[in-house]
PDB file of C-alpha atoms in Angstrom:
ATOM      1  CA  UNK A   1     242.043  58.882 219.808  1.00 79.00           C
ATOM      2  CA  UNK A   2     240.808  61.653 221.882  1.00 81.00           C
ATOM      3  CA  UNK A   3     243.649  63.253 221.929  1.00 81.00           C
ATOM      4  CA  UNK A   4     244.493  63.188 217.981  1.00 81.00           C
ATOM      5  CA  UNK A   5     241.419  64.547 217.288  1.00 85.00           C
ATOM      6  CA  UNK A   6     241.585  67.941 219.027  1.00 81.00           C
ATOM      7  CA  UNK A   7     245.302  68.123 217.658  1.00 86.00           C
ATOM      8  CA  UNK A   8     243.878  68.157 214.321  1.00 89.00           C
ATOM      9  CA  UNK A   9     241.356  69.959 215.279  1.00 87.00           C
ATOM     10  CA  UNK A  10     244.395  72.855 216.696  1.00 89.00           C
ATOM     11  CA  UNK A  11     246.670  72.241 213.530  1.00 89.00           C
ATOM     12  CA  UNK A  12     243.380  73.190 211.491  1.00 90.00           C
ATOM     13  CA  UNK A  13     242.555  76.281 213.405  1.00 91.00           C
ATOM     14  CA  UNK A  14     246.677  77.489 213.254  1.00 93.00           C
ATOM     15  CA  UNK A  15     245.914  76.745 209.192  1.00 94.00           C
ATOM     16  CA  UNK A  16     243.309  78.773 209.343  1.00 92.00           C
ATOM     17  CA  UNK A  17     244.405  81.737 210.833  1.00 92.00           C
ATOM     18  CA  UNK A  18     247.808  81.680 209.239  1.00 95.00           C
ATOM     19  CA  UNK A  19     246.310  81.388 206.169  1.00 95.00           C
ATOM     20  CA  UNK A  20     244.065  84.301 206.868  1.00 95.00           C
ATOM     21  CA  UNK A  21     246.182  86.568 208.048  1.00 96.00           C
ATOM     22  CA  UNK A  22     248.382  85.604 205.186  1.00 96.00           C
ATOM     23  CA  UNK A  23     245.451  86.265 202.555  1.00 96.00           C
ATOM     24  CA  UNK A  24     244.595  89.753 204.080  1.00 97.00           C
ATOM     25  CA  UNK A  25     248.072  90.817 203.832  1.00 97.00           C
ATOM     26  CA  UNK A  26     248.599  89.673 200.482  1.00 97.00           C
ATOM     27  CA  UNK A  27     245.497  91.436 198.925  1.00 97.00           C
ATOM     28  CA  UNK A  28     246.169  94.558 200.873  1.00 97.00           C
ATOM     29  CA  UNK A  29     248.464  95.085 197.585  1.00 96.00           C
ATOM     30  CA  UNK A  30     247.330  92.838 195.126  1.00 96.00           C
ATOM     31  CA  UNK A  31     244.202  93.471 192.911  1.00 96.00           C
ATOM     32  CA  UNK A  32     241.582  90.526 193.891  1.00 95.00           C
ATOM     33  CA  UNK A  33     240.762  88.864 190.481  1.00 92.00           C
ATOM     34  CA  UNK A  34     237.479  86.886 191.337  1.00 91.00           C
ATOM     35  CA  UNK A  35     235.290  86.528 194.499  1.00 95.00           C
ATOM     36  CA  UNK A  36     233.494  83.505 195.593  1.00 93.00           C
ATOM     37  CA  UNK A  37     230.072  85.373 194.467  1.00 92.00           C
ATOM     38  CA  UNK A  38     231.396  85.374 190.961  1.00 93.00           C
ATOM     39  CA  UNK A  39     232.342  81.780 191.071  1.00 91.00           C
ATOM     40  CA  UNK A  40     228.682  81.075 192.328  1.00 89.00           C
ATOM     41  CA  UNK A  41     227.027  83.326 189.868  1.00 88.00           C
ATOM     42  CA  UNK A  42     228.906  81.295 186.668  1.00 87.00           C
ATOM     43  CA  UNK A  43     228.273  78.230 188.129  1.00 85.00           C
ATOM     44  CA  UNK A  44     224.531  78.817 187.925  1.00 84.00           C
ATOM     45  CA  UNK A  45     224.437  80.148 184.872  1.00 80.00           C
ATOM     46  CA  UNK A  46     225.872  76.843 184.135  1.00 77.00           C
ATOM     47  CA  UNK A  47     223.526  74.751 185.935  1.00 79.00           C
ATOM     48  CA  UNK A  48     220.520  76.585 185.001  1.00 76.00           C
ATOM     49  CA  UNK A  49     221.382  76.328 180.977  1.00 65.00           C
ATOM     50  CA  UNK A  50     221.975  79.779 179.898  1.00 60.00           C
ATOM     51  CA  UNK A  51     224.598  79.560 178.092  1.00 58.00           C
ATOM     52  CA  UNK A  52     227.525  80.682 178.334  1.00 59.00           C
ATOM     53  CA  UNK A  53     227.776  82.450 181.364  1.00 62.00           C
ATOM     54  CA  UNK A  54     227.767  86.871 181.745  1.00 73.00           C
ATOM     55  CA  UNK A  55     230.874  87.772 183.159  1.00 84.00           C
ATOM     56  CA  UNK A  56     232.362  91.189 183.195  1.00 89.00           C
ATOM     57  CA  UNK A  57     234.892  92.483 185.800  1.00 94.00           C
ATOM     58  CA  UNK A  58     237.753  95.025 185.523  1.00 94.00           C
ATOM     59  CA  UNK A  59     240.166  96.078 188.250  1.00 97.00           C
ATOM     60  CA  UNK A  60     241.016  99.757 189.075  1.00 97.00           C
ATOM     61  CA  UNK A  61     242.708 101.556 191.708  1.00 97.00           C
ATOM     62  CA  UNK A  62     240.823 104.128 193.616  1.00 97.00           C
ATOM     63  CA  UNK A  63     242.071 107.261 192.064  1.00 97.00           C
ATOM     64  CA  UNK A  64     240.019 106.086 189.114  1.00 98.00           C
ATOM     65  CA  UNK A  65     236.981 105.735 190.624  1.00 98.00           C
ATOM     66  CA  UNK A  66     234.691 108.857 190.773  1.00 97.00           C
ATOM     67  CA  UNK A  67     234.280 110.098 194.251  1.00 97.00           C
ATOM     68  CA  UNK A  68     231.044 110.496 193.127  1.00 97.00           C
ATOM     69  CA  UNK A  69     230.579 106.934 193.267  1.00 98.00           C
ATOM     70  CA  UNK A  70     232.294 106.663 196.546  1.00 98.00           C
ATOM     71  CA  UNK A  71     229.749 108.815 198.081  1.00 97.00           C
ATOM     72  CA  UNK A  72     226.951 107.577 196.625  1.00 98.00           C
ATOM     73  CA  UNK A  73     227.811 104.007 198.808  1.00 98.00           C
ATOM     74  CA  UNK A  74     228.439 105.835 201.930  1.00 97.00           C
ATOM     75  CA  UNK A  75     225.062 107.110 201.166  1.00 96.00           C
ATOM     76  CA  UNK A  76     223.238 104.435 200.176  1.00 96.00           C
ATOM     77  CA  UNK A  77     225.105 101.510 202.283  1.00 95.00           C
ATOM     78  CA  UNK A  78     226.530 102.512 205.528  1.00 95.00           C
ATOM     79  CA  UNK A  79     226.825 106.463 206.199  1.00 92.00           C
ATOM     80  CA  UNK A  80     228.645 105.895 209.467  1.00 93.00           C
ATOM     81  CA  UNK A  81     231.725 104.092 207.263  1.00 95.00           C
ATOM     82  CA  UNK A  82     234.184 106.681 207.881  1.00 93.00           C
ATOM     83  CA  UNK A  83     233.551 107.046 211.415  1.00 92.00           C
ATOM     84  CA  UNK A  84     233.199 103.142 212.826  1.00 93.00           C
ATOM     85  CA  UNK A  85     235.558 100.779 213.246  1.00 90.00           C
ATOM     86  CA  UNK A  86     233.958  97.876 210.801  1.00 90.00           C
ATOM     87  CA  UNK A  87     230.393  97.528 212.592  1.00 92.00           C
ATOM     88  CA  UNK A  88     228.047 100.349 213.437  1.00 86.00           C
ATOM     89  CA  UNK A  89     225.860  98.501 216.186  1.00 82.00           C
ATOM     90  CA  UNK A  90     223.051 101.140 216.040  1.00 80.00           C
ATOM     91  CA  UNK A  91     222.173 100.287 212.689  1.00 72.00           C
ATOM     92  CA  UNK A  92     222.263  96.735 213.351  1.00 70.00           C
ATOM     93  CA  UNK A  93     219.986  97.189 215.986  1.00 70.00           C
ATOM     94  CA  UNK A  94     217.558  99.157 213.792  1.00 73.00           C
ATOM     95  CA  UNK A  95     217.569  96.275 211.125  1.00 65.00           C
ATOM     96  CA  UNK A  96     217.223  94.100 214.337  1.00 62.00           C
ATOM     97  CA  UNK A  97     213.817  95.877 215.725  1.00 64.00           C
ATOM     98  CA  UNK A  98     212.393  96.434 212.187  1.00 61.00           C
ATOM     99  CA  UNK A  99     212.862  93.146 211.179  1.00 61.00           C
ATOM    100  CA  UNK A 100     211.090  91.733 214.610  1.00 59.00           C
ATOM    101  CA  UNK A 101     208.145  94.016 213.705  1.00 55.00           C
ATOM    102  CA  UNK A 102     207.823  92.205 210.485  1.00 57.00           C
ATOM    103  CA  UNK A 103     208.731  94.522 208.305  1.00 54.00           C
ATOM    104  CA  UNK A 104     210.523  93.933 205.345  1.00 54.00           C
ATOM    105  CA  UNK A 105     213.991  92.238 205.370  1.00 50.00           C
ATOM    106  CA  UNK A 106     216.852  94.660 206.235  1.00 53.00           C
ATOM    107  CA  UNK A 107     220.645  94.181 206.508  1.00 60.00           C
ATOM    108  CA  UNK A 108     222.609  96.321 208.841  1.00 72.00           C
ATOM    109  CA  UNK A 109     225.797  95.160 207.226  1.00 90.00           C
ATOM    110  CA  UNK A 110     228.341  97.977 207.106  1.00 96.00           C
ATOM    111  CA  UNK A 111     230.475  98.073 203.832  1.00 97.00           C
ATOM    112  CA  UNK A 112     233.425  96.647 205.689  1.00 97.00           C
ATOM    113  CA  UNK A 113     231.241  93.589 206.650  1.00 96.00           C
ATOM    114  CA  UNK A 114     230.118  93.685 203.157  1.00 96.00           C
ATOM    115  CA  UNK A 115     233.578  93.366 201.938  1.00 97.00           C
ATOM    116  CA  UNK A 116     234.928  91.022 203.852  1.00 97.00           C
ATOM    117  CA  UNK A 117     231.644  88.830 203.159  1.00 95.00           C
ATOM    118  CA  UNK A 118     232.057  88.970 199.296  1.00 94.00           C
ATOM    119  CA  UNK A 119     235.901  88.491 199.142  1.00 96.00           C
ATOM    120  CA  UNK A 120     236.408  85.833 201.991  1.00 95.00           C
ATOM    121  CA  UNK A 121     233.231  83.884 202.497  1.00 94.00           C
ATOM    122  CA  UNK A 122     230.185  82.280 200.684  1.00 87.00           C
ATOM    123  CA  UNK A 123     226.978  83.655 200.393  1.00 84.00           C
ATOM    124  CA  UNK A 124     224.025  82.804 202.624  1.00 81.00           C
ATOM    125  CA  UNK A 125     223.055  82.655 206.155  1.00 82.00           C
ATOM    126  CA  UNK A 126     223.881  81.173 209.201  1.00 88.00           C
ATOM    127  CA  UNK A 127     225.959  81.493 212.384  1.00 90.00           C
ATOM    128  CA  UNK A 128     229.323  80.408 211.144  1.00 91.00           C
ATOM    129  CA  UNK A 129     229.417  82.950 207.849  1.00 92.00           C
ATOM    130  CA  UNK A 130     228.589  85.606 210.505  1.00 93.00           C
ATOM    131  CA  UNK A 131     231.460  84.880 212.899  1.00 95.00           C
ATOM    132  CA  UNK A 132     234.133  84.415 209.999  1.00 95.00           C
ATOM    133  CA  UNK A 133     232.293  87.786 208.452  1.00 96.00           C
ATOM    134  CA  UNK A 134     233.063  89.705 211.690  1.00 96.00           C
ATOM    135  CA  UNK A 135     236.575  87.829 212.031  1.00 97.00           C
ATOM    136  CA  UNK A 136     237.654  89.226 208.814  1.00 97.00           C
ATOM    137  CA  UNK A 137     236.116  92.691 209.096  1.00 97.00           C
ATOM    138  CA  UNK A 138     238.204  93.070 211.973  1.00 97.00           C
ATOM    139  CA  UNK A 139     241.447  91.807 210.203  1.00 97.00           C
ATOM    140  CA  UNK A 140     240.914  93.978 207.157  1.00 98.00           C
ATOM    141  CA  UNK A 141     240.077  96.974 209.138  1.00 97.00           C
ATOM    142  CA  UNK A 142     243.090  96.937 211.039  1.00 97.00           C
ATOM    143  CA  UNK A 143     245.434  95.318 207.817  1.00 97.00           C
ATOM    144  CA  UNK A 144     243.808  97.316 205.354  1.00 97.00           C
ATOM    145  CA  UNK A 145     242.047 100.599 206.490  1.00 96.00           C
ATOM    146  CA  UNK A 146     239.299 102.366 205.230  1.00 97.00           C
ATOM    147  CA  UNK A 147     240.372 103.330 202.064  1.00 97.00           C
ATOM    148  CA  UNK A 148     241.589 100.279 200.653  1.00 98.00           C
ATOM    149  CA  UNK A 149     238.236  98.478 201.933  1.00 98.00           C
ATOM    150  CA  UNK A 150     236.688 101.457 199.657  1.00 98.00           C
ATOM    151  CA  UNK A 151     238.404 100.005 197.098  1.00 98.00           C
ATOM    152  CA  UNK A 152     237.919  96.395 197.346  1.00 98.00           C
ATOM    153  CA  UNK A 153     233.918  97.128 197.819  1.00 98.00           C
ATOM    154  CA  UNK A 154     233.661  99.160 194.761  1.00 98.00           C
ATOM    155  CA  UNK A 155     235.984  96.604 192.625  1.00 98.00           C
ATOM    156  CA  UNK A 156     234.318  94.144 193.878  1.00 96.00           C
ATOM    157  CA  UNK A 157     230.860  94.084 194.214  1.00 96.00           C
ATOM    158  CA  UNK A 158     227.659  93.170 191.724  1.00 95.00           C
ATOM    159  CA  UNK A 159     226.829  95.970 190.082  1.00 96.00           C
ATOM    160  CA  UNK A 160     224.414  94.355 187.479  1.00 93.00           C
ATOM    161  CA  UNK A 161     224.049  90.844 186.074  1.00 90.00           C
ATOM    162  CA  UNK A 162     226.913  89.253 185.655  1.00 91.00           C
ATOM    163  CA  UNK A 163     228.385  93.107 186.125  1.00 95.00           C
ATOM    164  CA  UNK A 164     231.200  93.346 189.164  1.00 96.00           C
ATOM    165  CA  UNK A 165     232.956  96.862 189.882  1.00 96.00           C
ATOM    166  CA  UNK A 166     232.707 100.409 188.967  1.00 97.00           C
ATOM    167  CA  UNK A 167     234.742 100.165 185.649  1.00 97.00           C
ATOM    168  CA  UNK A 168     232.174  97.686 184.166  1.00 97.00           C
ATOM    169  CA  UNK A 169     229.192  99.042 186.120  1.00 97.00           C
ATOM    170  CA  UNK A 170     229.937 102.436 184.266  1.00 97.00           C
ATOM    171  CA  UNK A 171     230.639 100.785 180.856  1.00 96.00           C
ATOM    172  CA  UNK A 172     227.349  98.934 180.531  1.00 96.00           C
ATOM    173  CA  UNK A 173     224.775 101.141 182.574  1.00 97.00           C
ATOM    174  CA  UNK A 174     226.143 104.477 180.801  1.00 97.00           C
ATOM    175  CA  UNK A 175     228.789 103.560 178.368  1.00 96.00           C
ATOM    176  CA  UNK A 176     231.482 105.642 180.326  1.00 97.00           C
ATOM    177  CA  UNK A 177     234.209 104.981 182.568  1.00 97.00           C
ATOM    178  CA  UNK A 178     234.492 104.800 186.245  1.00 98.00           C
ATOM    179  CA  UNK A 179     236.348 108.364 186.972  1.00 98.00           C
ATOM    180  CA  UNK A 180     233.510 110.117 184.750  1.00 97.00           C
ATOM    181  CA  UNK A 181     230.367 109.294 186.625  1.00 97.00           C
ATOM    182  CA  UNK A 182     228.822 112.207 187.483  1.00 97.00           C
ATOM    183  CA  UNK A 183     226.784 112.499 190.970  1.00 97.00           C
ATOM    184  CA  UNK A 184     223.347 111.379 189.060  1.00 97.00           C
ATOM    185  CA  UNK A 185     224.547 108.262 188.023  1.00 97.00           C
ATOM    186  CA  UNK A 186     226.719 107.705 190.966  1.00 98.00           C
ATOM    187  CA  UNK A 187     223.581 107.170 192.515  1.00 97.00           C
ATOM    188  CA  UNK A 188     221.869 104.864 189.775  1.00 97.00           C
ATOM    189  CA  UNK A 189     224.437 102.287 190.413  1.00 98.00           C
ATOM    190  CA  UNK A 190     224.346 103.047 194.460  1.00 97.00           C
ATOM    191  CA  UNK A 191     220.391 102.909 194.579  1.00 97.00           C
ATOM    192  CA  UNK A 192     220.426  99.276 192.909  1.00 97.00           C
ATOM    193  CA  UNK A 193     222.844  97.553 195.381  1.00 94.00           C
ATOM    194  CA  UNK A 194     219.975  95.463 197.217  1.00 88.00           C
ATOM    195  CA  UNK A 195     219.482  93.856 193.977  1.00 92.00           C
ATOM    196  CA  UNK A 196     221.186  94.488 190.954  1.00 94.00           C
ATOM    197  CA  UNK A 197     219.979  91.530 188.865  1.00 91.00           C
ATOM    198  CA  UNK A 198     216.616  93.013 189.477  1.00 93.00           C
ATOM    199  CA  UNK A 199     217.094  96.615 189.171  1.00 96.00           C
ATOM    200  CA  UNK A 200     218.198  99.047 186.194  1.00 95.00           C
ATOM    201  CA  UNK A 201     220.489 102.007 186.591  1.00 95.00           C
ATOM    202  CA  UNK A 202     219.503 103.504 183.923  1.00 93.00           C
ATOM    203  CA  UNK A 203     216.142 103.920 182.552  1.00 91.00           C
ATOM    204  CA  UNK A 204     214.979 102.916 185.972  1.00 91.00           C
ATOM    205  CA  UNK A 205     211.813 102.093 187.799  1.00 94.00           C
ATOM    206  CA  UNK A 206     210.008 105.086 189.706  1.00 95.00           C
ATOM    207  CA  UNK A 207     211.163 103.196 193.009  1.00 96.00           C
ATOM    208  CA  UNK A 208     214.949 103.301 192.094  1.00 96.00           C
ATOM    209  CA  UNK A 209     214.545 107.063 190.526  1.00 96.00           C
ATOM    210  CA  UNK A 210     212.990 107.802 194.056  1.00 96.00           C
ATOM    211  CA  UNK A 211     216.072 106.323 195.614  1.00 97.00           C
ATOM    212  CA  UNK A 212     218.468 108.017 193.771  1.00 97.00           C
ATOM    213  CA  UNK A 213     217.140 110.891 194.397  1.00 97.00           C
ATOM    214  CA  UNK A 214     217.594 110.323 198.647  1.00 97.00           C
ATOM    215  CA  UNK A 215     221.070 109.483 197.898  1.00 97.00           C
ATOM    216  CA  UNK A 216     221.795 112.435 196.238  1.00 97.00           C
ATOM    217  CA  UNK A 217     220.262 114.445 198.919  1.00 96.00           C
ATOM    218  CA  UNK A 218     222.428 112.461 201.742  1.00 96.00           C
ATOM    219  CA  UNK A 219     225.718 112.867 199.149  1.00 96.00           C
ATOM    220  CA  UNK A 220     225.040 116.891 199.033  1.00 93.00           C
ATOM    221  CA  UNK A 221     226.115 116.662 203.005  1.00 91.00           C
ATOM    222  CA  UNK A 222     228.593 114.537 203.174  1.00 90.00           C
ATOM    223  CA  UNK A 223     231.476 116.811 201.845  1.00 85.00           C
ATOM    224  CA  UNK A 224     235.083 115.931 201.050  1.00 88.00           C
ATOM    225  CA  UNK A 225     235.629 111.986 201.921  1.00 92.00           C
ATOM    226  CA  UNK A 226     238.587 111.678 204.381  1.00 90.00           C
ATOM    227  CA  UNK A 227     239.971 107.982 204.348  1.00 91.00           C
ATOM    228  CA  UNK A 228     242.827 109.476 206.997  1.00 84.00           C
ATOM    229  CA  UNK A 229     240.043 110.662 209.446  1.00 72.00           C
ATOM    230  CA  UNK A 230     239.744 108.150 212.410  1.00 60.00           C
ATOM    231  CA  UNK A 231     237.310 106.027 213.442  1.00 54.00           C
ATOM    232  CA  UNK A 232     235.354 105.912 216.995  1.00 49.00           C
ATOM    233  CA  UNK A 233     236.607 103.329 219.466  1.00 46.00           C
TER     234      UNK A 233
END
């Protein structure tokens, strides 16, 4: 009995990881359509009676995205993504120290963790989402590389309510498309990534106008992006 229980318990794992591997290699190439975030987000909608549910995603490749946006993450989100090699520990261990001190909540999630979070996993907290977060940030730093994470992140991500990736963002927060944002509003959408239900891009609060202002102070510095350059071992 013993024994036919850990060789399930073996064929699982090699289903797994095959499967994993498999996945990774596949969307290298192929647009993602939906996340498991999405699927949450309608099925509350759906649960709390709304409606029907807000739902607006588009697809683009990277060349249409403005590299103002692009900067305007690295900014905001993780301004060692260029240079680590899916974690940057320091900033983890700054989250780690503030949030002992009881201070407010922070995340040192880089935007490779972030990624592989909101494409492969559910949301929430706990042990096992953390070890199968780092499991695939590993696999899609090494499968895909930095600037195909780039553009999973920004084609992926909530960028509003019931808004996911820079083509929609730019649609419904200034009625534009992705490749047009200009460095202001690069940083509108950037400076309401901790919450975007919450938070406008436009016509914002004096705490997001404060933050997009500090992102476009960090963006000023960070010069040409260079997906090629590589990262620190």
């Amino acid at each position: 009995m013993i024994k036919k229980i850990f060789r399930w318990i073996w064929k699982a794992m090699l289903w797994f990881f095959g499967l994993s591997i498999l996945s990774v290699i596949v969307f290298k190439w192929v647009p993602i359509p939906f996340t498991p975030l999405m699927v949450t987000r309608i099925i509350e909608f759906k649960l709390d009676s709304k409606g029907d549910a807000i739902y607006s995603h588009k697809w683009v490749p990277l060349e249409e995205i403005s590299p103002n946006l692009q900067k305007a993450v690295i900014a905001s989100e993780d301004g060692n993504f260029l240079k680590h090699s899916g974690f940057d520990f320091k900033a983890m261990e700054k989250a780690y120290k503030s949030n002992s001190k009881g201070k407010k909540l922070k995340g040192g999630s880089t935007i490779s963790q972030q990624t592989a979070k909101n494409v492969f996993l559910w949301q929430g907290r706990s042990y096992l989402r953390k070890g199968l977060e780092a499991y695939f940030t590993v696999l899609i730093e090494l499968v895909w590389g930095k600037e195909r994470i780039m553009e999973v992140y920004l084609n992926s991500i909530e960028m509003g309510n019931g808004v996911y990736g820079a083509q929609e963002a730019s649609r419904h927060w200034y009625s534009k498309t992705a490749i047009d944002l200009n460095a202001k509003e690069a940083a509108g959408i950037a400076a309401i990534l901790p919450n975007p239900r919450k938070f406008k891009a436009s016509n914002s609060s004096s705490y997001i106008n404060r933050r997009k202002e500090n992102i476009m102070r960090v963006m000023r510095h960070l010069g040409k992006i260079d997906y090629n350059k590589k990262a620190d071992k």
